Short mmCIF file of C-alpha atoms in Angstrom, two decimals:
data_model
loop_
_atom_site.label_atom_id
_atom_site.label_comp_id
_atom_site.label_asym_id
_atom_site.label_seq_id
_atom_site.Cartn_x
_atom_site.Cartn_y
_atom_site.Cartn_z
CA MET A 22 155.26 95.58 98.74
CA SER A 23 152.34 95.30 101.17
CA TYR A 24 152.45 95.19 104.93
CA GLU A 25 149.86 93.46 107.08
CA SER A 26 148.31 95.23 110.05
CA PRO A 27 149.43 93.74 113.38
CA THR A 28 147.05 91.37 115.16
CA PRO A 29 145.76 92.84 118.44
CA PRO A 30 145.98 90.80 121.66
CA ALA A 31 142.91 88.60 122.16
CA ASN A 32 142.24 90.00 125.64
CA LEU A 33 142.01 93.63 124.45
CA PRO A 34 138.44 95.03 124.44
CA THR A 35 136.96 95.76 121.00
CA GLU A 36 136.36 99.46 121.81
CA ILE A 37 140.06 99.93 122.59
CA ILE A 38 141.09 98.14 119.39
CA ASN A 39 138.72 100.34 117.36
CA THR A 40 140.07 103.51 119.00
CA LEU A 41 143.65 102.45 118.30
CA ASN A 42 142.83 101.59 114.66
CA GLU A 43 141.35 105.09 114.20
CA SER A 44 144.40 106.84 115.72
CA ASP A 45 147.23 108.38 113.74
CA PRO A 46 150.88 107.30 114.29
CA GLU A 47 151.67 110.24 116.63
CA GLN A 48 148.63 109.48 118.80
CA LEU A 49 149.58 105.80 118.87
CA ARG A 50 153.09 106.66 120.10
CA ASP A 51 151.60 108.94 122.80
CA ILE A 52 149.18 106.15 123.80
CA ALA A 53 152.07 103.66 124.00
CA THR A 54 154.12 106.03 126.21
CA TYR A 55 151.13 106.70 128.46
CA ALA A 56 150.16 103.01 128.66
CA GLU A 57 153.71 102.03 129.68
CA ALA A 58 153.87 104.77 132.35
CA LEU A 59 150.41 103.81 133.65
CA ALA A 60 151.38 100.12 133.84
CA GLU A 61 154.52 101.00 135.83
CA HIS A 62 152.46 103.23 138.17
CA LYS A 63 149.88 100.49 138.83
CA GLU A 64 152.60 97.88 139.41
CA ARG A 65 154.33 100.24 141.87
CA GLU A 66 151.03 100.84 143.72
CA ALA A 67 150.43 97.09 143.95
CA ARG A 68 153.93 96.55 145.38
CA LEU A 69 153.40 99.34 147.94
CA GLU A 70 150.05 97.89 149.01
CA GLU A 71 151.57 94.43 149.28
CA SER A 72 154.42 95.68 151.46
CA ALA A 73 151.98 97.70 153.59
CA ASP A 74 149.84 94.57 154.07
CA GLN A 75 152.92 92.63 155.19
CA GLU A 76 153.88 95.39 157.64
CA GLU A 77 150.30 95.42 158.91
CA VAL A 78 150.52 91.75 159.84
CA GLU A 79 153.90 92.16 161.53
CA GLU A 80 152.94 95.25 163.59
CA ARG A 81 149.44 94.15 164.64
CA PRO A 82 148.70 95.08 168.29
CA ASP A 83 147.59 92.18 170.52
CA ASN A 84 144.28 93.82 171.50
CA LEU A 85 143.20 94.59 167.92
CA PRO A 86 140.20 92.57 166.68
CA ASP A 87 140.77 90.44 163.56
CA ASP A 88 138.41 92.53 161.41
CA VAL A 89 140.11 95.87 162.27
CA PRO A 90 143.21 96.83 160.22
CA ALA A 91 146.49 97.63 162.01
CA LYS A 92 146.38 101.19 160.67
CA ALA A 93 143.25 101.90 162.78
CA THR A 94 143.40 104.53 165.50
CA VAL A 95 141.31 104.82 168.65
CA THR A 96 138.85 107.71 168.83
CA ILE A 97 136.32 108.76 171.46
CA LYS A 98 132.69 109.38 170.58
CA GLU A 99 130.15 110.92 172.92
CA ILE A 100 126.65 109.46 172.69
CA ASN A 101 123.87 110.50 175.11
CA ASP A 102 126.41 112.00 177.55
CA ASN A 103 128.42 108.75 177.61
CA ARG A 104 131.88 108.42 176.07
CA TYR A 105 132.97 105.36 174.09
CA TYR A 106 136.18 104.21 172.42
CA TYR A 107 135.97 103.25 168.74
CA TRP A 108 138.54 101.83 166.36
CA GLN A 109 138.56 104.06 163.27
CA TRP A 110 140.25 103.68 159.87
CA ARG A 111 139.91 104.73 156.25
CA GLU A 112 138.85 102.35 153.45
CA GLY A 113 139.23 104.28 150.20
CA GLU A 114 137.01 107.35 150.51
CA LYS A 115 135.06 106.03 153.51
CA ILE A 116 135.89 106.18 157.20
CA ARG A 117 135.03 102.99 159.07
CA SER A 118 134.49 102.59 162.81
CA GLN A 119 134.11 99.66 165.16
CA TYR A 120 133.07 99.81 168.81
CA LYS A 121 135.90 99.11 171.30
CA GLY A 122 134.37 99.83 174.71
CA PRO A 123 133.30 102.52 177.17
CA VAL A 124 135.80 105.18 178.26
CA ASN A 125 134.65 104.70 181.88
CA PRO A 126 133.67 101.02 182.26
CA ASP A 127 132.27 101.68 185.78
CA LYS A 128 129.43 103.90 184.45
#
């Protein structure tokens, strides 16, 4: 009695298929467990981001420019002895800033 090898999904990259074909049954079971846990983690992250985006829209302050996210905070920067307000927020590993206005508009 002979068994045929399963057909891999068409959208799976060749290097992954080759790695799986070279793996022993125990490794394949570990890969399957990890892949399922990773898929659940990524789906959960996507749901959290989606709900955060929805909250962002609902809680957006009136004076916030369209290109500044609701999670931004106001900071003060001193440049050449003058103080200025800036919107500041994090995008991944980077901190972004956008000019808001002078601290003392009369100066």
